Amino acid sequence: QVNLLQSGAALVKPGASVKLSCKASGYTFTDYYIHWVKQSHGKSLEWIGYINPNSGYTNYNEKFKSKATLTVDKSTNTAYMELSRLTSEDSATYYCTRSGLAYYFDYWGQGVMVTVSS
Amino acid sequence: DIQMTQSPPSLSASLGDKVTITCQASQNINKYIAWYQQKPGKAPRLLIRYTSTLESGTPSRFSGSGSGRDYSFSISNVESEDIASYYCLQYDNLWTFGGGTKLELK
């Protein structure tokens, strides 16, 4: 069964960086893009960007180009998102999700809450 | 960038009612719209893809329709387990979510 397991909640100081992980299982990791989605408390969902695990190619929402960096480790079927220069605006729940050739998001990770506070 | 305008932001319904949510895209999205259900503290769950194709496990009381820029999502005979937030997603050109609709019991 497909599973996307995300790392635990993070409390980080303003100005710092945080690296979130998303470990995939139950399918061929390189056959699906991995996307990251932000949900601020009580708000809607925002697409951050995606990475092709096979090639490492990335595509970002313009809004997050200077904020997020997506990488993968094919040896462990794990995708990562690093968020830099954190501010209170980055406090949110972040989800990883995948898309296949049809491009809609089918399976999702459980989400990880990032809190930026001194 | 494609914008998705979802309405209404909130909806109050009685059990057994039919409810409809709409999403309007800022341009033609060629039926590439999906609908998701999200319950508090949980990840979104895919219900419908490509406008009207029900995902495996989605009850038949859920439906979707539309074309061009205008799309709708309906729940006939609302059940208590349907109380949640719902989001549309366009995936024709990159990915954009609607603002969401919170469905509550009247």
mmCIF file of C-alpha atoms in Angstrom:
data_model
loop_
_atom_site.group_PDB
_atom_site.id
_atom_site.type_symbol
_atom_site.label_atom_id
_atom_site.label_comp_id
_atom_site.label_asym_id
_atom_site.label_seq_id
_atom_site.Cartn_x
_atom_site.Cartn_y
_atom_site.Cartn_z
ATOM 1 C CA GLN A 1 0.000 0.000 0.000
ATOM 2 C CA VAL A 2 1.222 3.471 -0.854
ATOM 3 C CA ASN A 3 2.499 5.442 2.102
ATOM 4 C CA LEU A 4 4.168 8.825 2.437
ATOM 5 C CA LEU A 5 5.613 9.192 5.928
ATOM 6 C CA GLN A 6 6.666 12.658 6.984
ATOM 7 C CA SER A 7 9.062 13.705 9.708
ATOM 8 C CA GLY A 8 7.820 15.037 13.034
ATOM 9 C CA ALA A 9 6.759 18.538 14.036
ATOM 10 C CA ALA A 10 9.406 21.232 14.185
ATOM 11 C CA LEU A 11 9.859 24.314 16.356
ATOM 12 C CA VAL A 12 12.422 26.629 14.810
ATOM 13 C CA LYS A 13 13.718 30.106 15.501
ATOM 14 C CA PRO A 14 13.167 33.038 13.156
ATOM 15 C CA GLY A 15 15.924 33.309 10.588
ATOM 16 C CA ALA A 16 16.809 29.627 10.812
ATOM 17 C CA SER A 17 16.241 26.848 8.283
ATOM 18 C CA VAL A 18 14.413 23.550 8.581
ATOM 19 C CA LYS A 19 14.570 20.405 6.454
ATOM 20 C CA LEU A 20 11.440 18.266 6.227
ATOM 21 C CA SER A 21 11.419 14.694 5.003
ATOM 22 C CA CYS A 22 8.894 12.499 3.220
ATOM 23 C CA LYS A 23 9.668 8.770 2.989
ATOM 24 C CA ALA A 24 7.791 6.901 0.278
ATOM 25 C CA SER A 25 6.890 3.230 0.292
ATOM 26 C CA GLY A 26 4.562 0.839 -1.480
ATOM 27 C CA TYR A 27 5.328 1.992 -5.027
ATOM 28 C CA THR A 28 8.220 2.717 -7.366
ATOM 29 C CA PHE A 29 9.580 6.010 -6.053
ATOM 30 C CA THR A 30 10.916 7.223 -9.383
ATOM 31 C CA ASP A 31 7.600 6.764 -11.203
ATOM 32 C CA TYR A 32 5.841 9.664 -9.472
ATOM 33 C CA TYR A 33 6.586 13.317 -8.858
ATOM 34 C CA ILE A 34 6.697 14.442 -5.237
ATOM 35 C CA HIS A 35 5.002 17.759 -4.466
ATOM 36 C CA TRP A 36 4.930 19.885 -1.354
ATOM 37 C CA VAL A 37 1.858 21.833 -0.224
ATOM 38 C CA LYS A 38 1.527 24.490 2.494
ATOM 39 C CA GLN A 39 -1.527 25.000 4.666
ATOM 40 C CA SER A 40 -1.467 27.914 7.052
ATOM 41 C CA HIS A 41 -3.708 27.512 10.096
ATOM 42 C CA GLY A 42 -7.328 27.587 9.079
ATOM 43 C CA LYS A 43 -6.442 28.549 5.528
ATOM 44 C CA SER A 44 -6.452 26.972 2.112
ATOM 45 C CA LEU A 45 -3.762 24.937 0.408
ATOM 46 C CA GLU A 46 -0.845 26.319 -1.609
ATOM 47 C CA TRP A 47 1.290 24.343 -4.022
ATOM 48 C CA ILE A 48 4.972 24.959 -3.286
ATOM 49 C CA GLY A 49 6.671 22.919 -5.982
ATOM 50 C CA TYR A 50 7.567 19.473 -7.193
ATOM 51 C CA ILE A 51 10.570 17.296 -7.841
ATOM 52 C CA ASN A 52 10.942 14.478 -10.329
ATOM 53 C CA PRO A 53 12.750 11.802 -8.266
ATOM 54 C CA ASN A 54 14.086 10.168 -11.390
ATOM 55 C CA SER A 55 15.878 13.197 -12.837
ATOM 56 C CA GLY A 56 15.996 15.583 -9.893
ATOM 57 C CA TYR A 57 14.232 18.233 -11.993
ATOM 58 C CA THR A 58 12.330 20.745 -9.893
ATOM 59 C CA ASN A 59 9.613 23.283 -10.604
ATOM 60 C CA TYR A 60 8.539 25.853 -8.036
ATOM 61 C CA ASN A 61 5.606 28.143 -7.474
ATOM 62 C CA GLU A 62 7.117 31.608 -8.032
ATOM 63 C CA LYS A 63 6.012 32.588 -4.529
ATOM 64 C CA PHE A 64 8.245 29.933 -2.954
ATOM 65 C CA LYS A 65 11.294 30.039 -5.255
ATOM 66 C CA SER A 66 13.506 31.775 -2.716
ATOM 67 C CA LYS A 67 11.989 29.958 0.258
ATOM 68 C CA ALA A 68 11.962 26.237 -0.553
ATOM 69 C CA THR A 69 14.550 23.819 -1.930
ATOM 70 C CA LEU A 70 13.449 20.332 -2.966
ATOM 71 C CA THR A 71 15.757 17.336 -3.102
ATOM 72 C CA VAL A 72 15.492 13.548 -3.092
ATOM 73 C CA ASP A 73 17.583 10.590 -1.992
ATOM 74 C CA LYS A 74 16.729 7.732 -4.307
ATOM 75 C CA SER A 75 18.663 5.258 -2.179
ATOM 76 C CA THR A 76 16.180 5.717 0.674
ATOM 77 C CA ASN A 77 13.076 6.716 -1.333
ATOM 78 C CA THR A 78 12.964 9.968 0.587
ATOM 79 C CA ALA A 79 12.109 13.462 -0.565
ATOM 80 C CA TYR A 80 13.180 16.555 1.317
ATOM 81 C CA MET A 81 12.118 20.182 1.459
ATOM 82 C CA GLU A 82 14.354 22.763 3.077
ATOM 83 C CA LEU A 83 12.778 26.055 4.092
ATOM 84 C CA SER A 84 15.173 28.917 4.647
ATOM 85 C CA ARG A 85 15.178 32.285 6.457
ATOM 86 C CA LEU A 86 12.081 31.336 8.385
ATOM 87 C CA THR A 87 9.583 33.936 9.606
ATOM 88 C CA SER A 88 6.250 33.686 11.373
ATOM 89 C CA GLU A 89 4.622 33.581 7.909
ATOM 90 C CA ASP A 90 6.216 30.171 7.414
ATOM 91 C CA SER A 91 4.422 28.674 10.424
ATOM 92 C CA ALA A 92 2.070 26.157 8.833
ATOM 93 C CA THR A 93 1.399 22.506 8.168
ATOM 94 C CA TYR A 94 3.342 21.157 5.216
ATOM 95 C CA TYR A 95 2.253 18.123 3.243
ATOM 96 C CA CYS A 96 4.055 16.002 0.717
ATOM 97 C CA THR A 97 1.928 14.391 -1.972
ATOM 98 C CA ARG A 98 2.549 12.638 -5.253
ATOM 99 C CA SER A 99 1.306 12.851 -8.797
ATOM 100 C CA GLY A 100 1.583 10.429 -11.659
ATOM 101 C CA LEU A 101 1.244 10.912 -15.391
ATOM 102 C CA ALA A 102 -2.270 12.274 -14.922
ATOM 103 C CA TYR A 103 -0.860 15.004 -12.647
ATOM 104 C CA TYR A 104 -3.526 15.106 -9.928
ATOM 105 C CA PHE A 105 -2.478 14.457 -6.328
ATOM 106 C CA ASP A 106 -3.566 11.023 -5.173
ATOM 107 C CA TYR A 107 -1.731 10.017 -1.986
ATOM 108 C CA TRP A 108 -0.669 12.433 0.739
ATOM 109 C CA GLY A 109 1.660 12.372 3.718
ATOM 110 C CA GLN A 110 0.178 12.971 7.140
ATOM 111 C CA GLY A 111 1.516 16.509 7.268
ATOM 112 C CA VAL A 112 4.073 18.162 9.535
ATOM 113 C CA MET A 113 3.523 21.292 11.556
ATOM 114 C CA VAL A 114 6.300 23.848 11.502
ATOM 115 C CA THR A 115 6.205 26.566 14.148
ATOM 116 C CA VAL A 116 8.524 29.546 13.854
ATOM 117 C CA SER A 117 9.017 31.193 17.217
ATOM 118 C CA SER A 118 11.815 32.567 19.347
ATOM 119 C CA ASP B 1 -0.954 31.726 -13.186
ATOM 120 C CA ILE B 2 -4.428 30.201 -13.041
ATOM 121 C CA GLN B 3 -6.631 31.411 -10.177
ATOM 122 C CA MET B 4 -9.432 29.264 -8.756
ATOM 123 C CA THR B 5 -12.404 31.039 -7.188
ATOM 124 C CA GLN B 6 -14.324 28.642 -4.966
ATOM 125 C CA SER B 7 -17.718 29.377 -3.433
ATOM 126 C CA PRO B 8 -19.268 29.477 -0.996
ATOM 127 C CA PRO B 9 -16.581 29.696 1.712
ATOM 128 C CA SER B 10 -18.945 28.001 4.118
ATOM 129 C CA LEU B 11 -22.106 26.005 3.843
ATOM 130 C CA SER B 12 -24.666 24.878 6.397
ATOM 131 C CA ALA B 13 -26.723 21.782 5.612
ATOM 132 C CA SER B 14 -29.078 19.332 7.266
ATOM 133 C CA LEU B 15 -28.587 15.598 7.032
ATOM 134 C CA GLY B 16 -30.103 14.372 3.758
ATOM 135 C CA ASP B 17 -29.705 17.714 1.959
ATOM 136 C CA LYS B 18 -28.049 18.186 -1.390
ATOM 137 C CA VAL B 19 -25.213 20.725 -1.433
ATOM 138 C CA THR B 20 -23.235 22.176 -4.320
ATOM 139 C CA ILE B 21 -19.849 23.881 -4.371
ATOM 140 C CA THR B 22 -18.507 25.712 -7.390
ATOM 141 C CA CYS B 23 -15.044 26.566 -8.661
ATOM 142 C CA GLN B 24 -14.385 29.030 -11.434
ATOM 143 C CA ALA B 25 -10.986 29.081 -13.084
ATOM 144 C CA SER B 26 -9.412 32.252 -14.462
ATOM 145 C CA GLN B 27 -9.025 30.437 -17.806
ATOM 146 C CA ASN B 28 -10.098 27.219 -19.488
ATOM 147 C CA ILE B 29 -8.664 24.256 -17.547
ATOM 148 C CA ASN B 30 -9.857 21.537 -19.939
ATOM 149 C CA LYS B 31 -11.664 19.555 -17.218
ATOM 150 C CA TYR B 32 -8.436 19.036 -15.255
ATOM 151 C CA ILE B 33 -9.996 19.607 -11.870
ATOM 152 C CA ALA B 34 -9.975 17.399 -8.792
ATOM 153 C CA TRP B 35 -11.927 17.661 -5.568
ATOM 154 C CA TYR B 36 -10.616 16.866 -2.100
ATOM 155 C CA GLN B 37 -12.164 16.388 1.319
ATOM 156 C CA GLN B 38 -10.229 17.424 4.420
ATOM 157 C CA LYS B 39 -11.178 16.726 8.009
ATOM 158 C CA PRO B 40 -9.535 18.588 10.919
ATOM 159 C CA GLY B 41 -5.986 17.465 11.566
ATOM 160 C CA LYS B 42 -5.950 15.193 8.536
ATOM 161 C CA ALA B 43 -4.466 15.321 5.068
ATOM 162 C CA PRO B 44 -6.741 16.004 2.097
ATOM 163 C CA ARG B 45 -8.389 12.962 0.547
ATOM 164 C CA LEU B 46 -8.952 12.710 -3.187
ATOM 165 C CA LEU B 47 -12.631 12.236 -4.046
ATOM 166 C CA ILE B 48 -12.970 13.135 -7.722
ATOM 167 C CA ARG B 49 -10.503 13.630 -10.578
ATOM 168 C CA TYR B 50 -10.877 14.891 -14.155
ATOM 169 C CA THR B 51 -14.088 16.759 -13.305
ATOM 170 C CA SER B 52 -16.351 13.779 -12.684
ATOM 171 C CA THR B 53 -14.374 10.535 -12.234
ATOM 172 C CA LEU B 54 -14.935 9.172 -8.755
ATOM 173 C CA GLU B 55 -11.837 7.860 -7.073
ATOM 174 C CA SER B 56 -12.023 4.286 -5.794
ATOM 175 C CA GLY B 57 -13.845 4.281 -2.479
ATOM 176 C CA THR B 58 -15.678 7.562 -3.044
ATOM 177 C CA PRO B 59 -19.394 7.109 -2.283
ATOM 178 C CA SER B 60 -21.757 7.613 -5.207
ATOM 179 C CA ARG B 61 -23.520 10.492 -3.433
ATOM 180 C CA PHE B 62 -20.530 12.626 -4.490
ATOM 181 C CA SER B 63 -20.483 13.973 -8.039
ATOM 182 C CA GLY B 64 -18.735 16.534 -10.201
ATOM 183 C CA SER B 65 -19.434 18.290 -13.457
ATOM 184 C CA GLY B 66 -18.371 21.204 -15.588
ATOM 185 C CA SER B 67 -16.241 22.341 -18.467
ATOM 186 C CA GLY B 68 -14.206 25.274 -19.646
ATOM 187 C CA ARG B 69 -13.838 27.630 -16.692
ATOM 188 C CA ASP B 70 -16.828 26.533 -14.557
ATOM 189 C CA TYR B 71 -17.054 23.429 -12.389
ATOM 190 C CA SER B 72 -19.266 22.135 -9.628
ATOM 191 C CA PHE B 73 -19.133 19.472 -6.934
ATOM 192 C CA SER B 74 -22.209 18.087 -5.229
ATOM 193 C CA ILE B 75 -23.087 15.877 -2.332
ATOM 194 C CA SER B 76 -26.573 14.433 -2.430
ATOM 195 C CA ASN B 77 -28.047 13.171 0.834
ATOM 196 C CA VAL B 78 -25.431 14.715 3.123
ATOM 197 C CA GLU B 79 -24.320 12.342 5.861
ATOM 198 C CA SER B 80 -22.640 13.218 9.167
ATOM 199 C CA GLU B 81 -19.323 11.807 7.922
ATOM 200 C CA ASP B 82 -19.361 14.392 5.105
ATOM 201 C CA ILE B 83 -18.852 17.274 7.547
ATOM 202 C CA ALA B 84 -15.453 18.566 6.439
ATOM 203 C CA SER B 85 -13.765 21.154 4.264
ATOM 204 C CA TYR B 86 -13.668 20.681 0.513
ATOM 205 C CA TYR B 87 -11.123 22.008 -1.986
ATOM 206 C CA CYS B 88 -10.897 22.077 -5.738
ATOM 207 C CA LEU B 89 -7.536 21.731 -7.477
ATOM 208 C CA GLN B 90 -6.761 22.649 -11.079
ATOM 209 C CA TYR B 91 -3.929 20.657 -12.625
ATOM 210 C CA ASP B 92 -4.136 21.829 -16.213
ATOM 211 C CA ASN B 93 -1.301 24.326 -15.872
ATOM 212 C CA LEU B 94 0.808 23.835 -12.776
ATOM 213 C CA TRP B 95 -1.393 23.427 -9.708
ATOM 214 C CA THR B 96 -3.764 25.805 -7.924
ATOM 215 C CA PHE B 97 -6.252 25.142 -5.151
ATOM 216 C CA GLY B 98 -9.524 26.903 -4.553
ATOM 217 C CA GLY B 99 -10.052 28.748 -1.299
ATOM 218 C CA GLY B 100 -12.022 25.919 0.265
ATOM 219 C CA THR B 101 -15.570 25.373 1.515
ATOM 220 C CA LYS B 102 -16.351 24.409 5.084
ATOM 221 C CA LEU B 103 -19.447 22.235 5.310
ATOM 222 C CA GLU B 104 -21.229 22.354 8.656
ATOM 223 C CA LEU B 105 -24.402 20.841 10.030
ATOM 224 C CA LYS B 106 -27.402 23.124 10.351
#
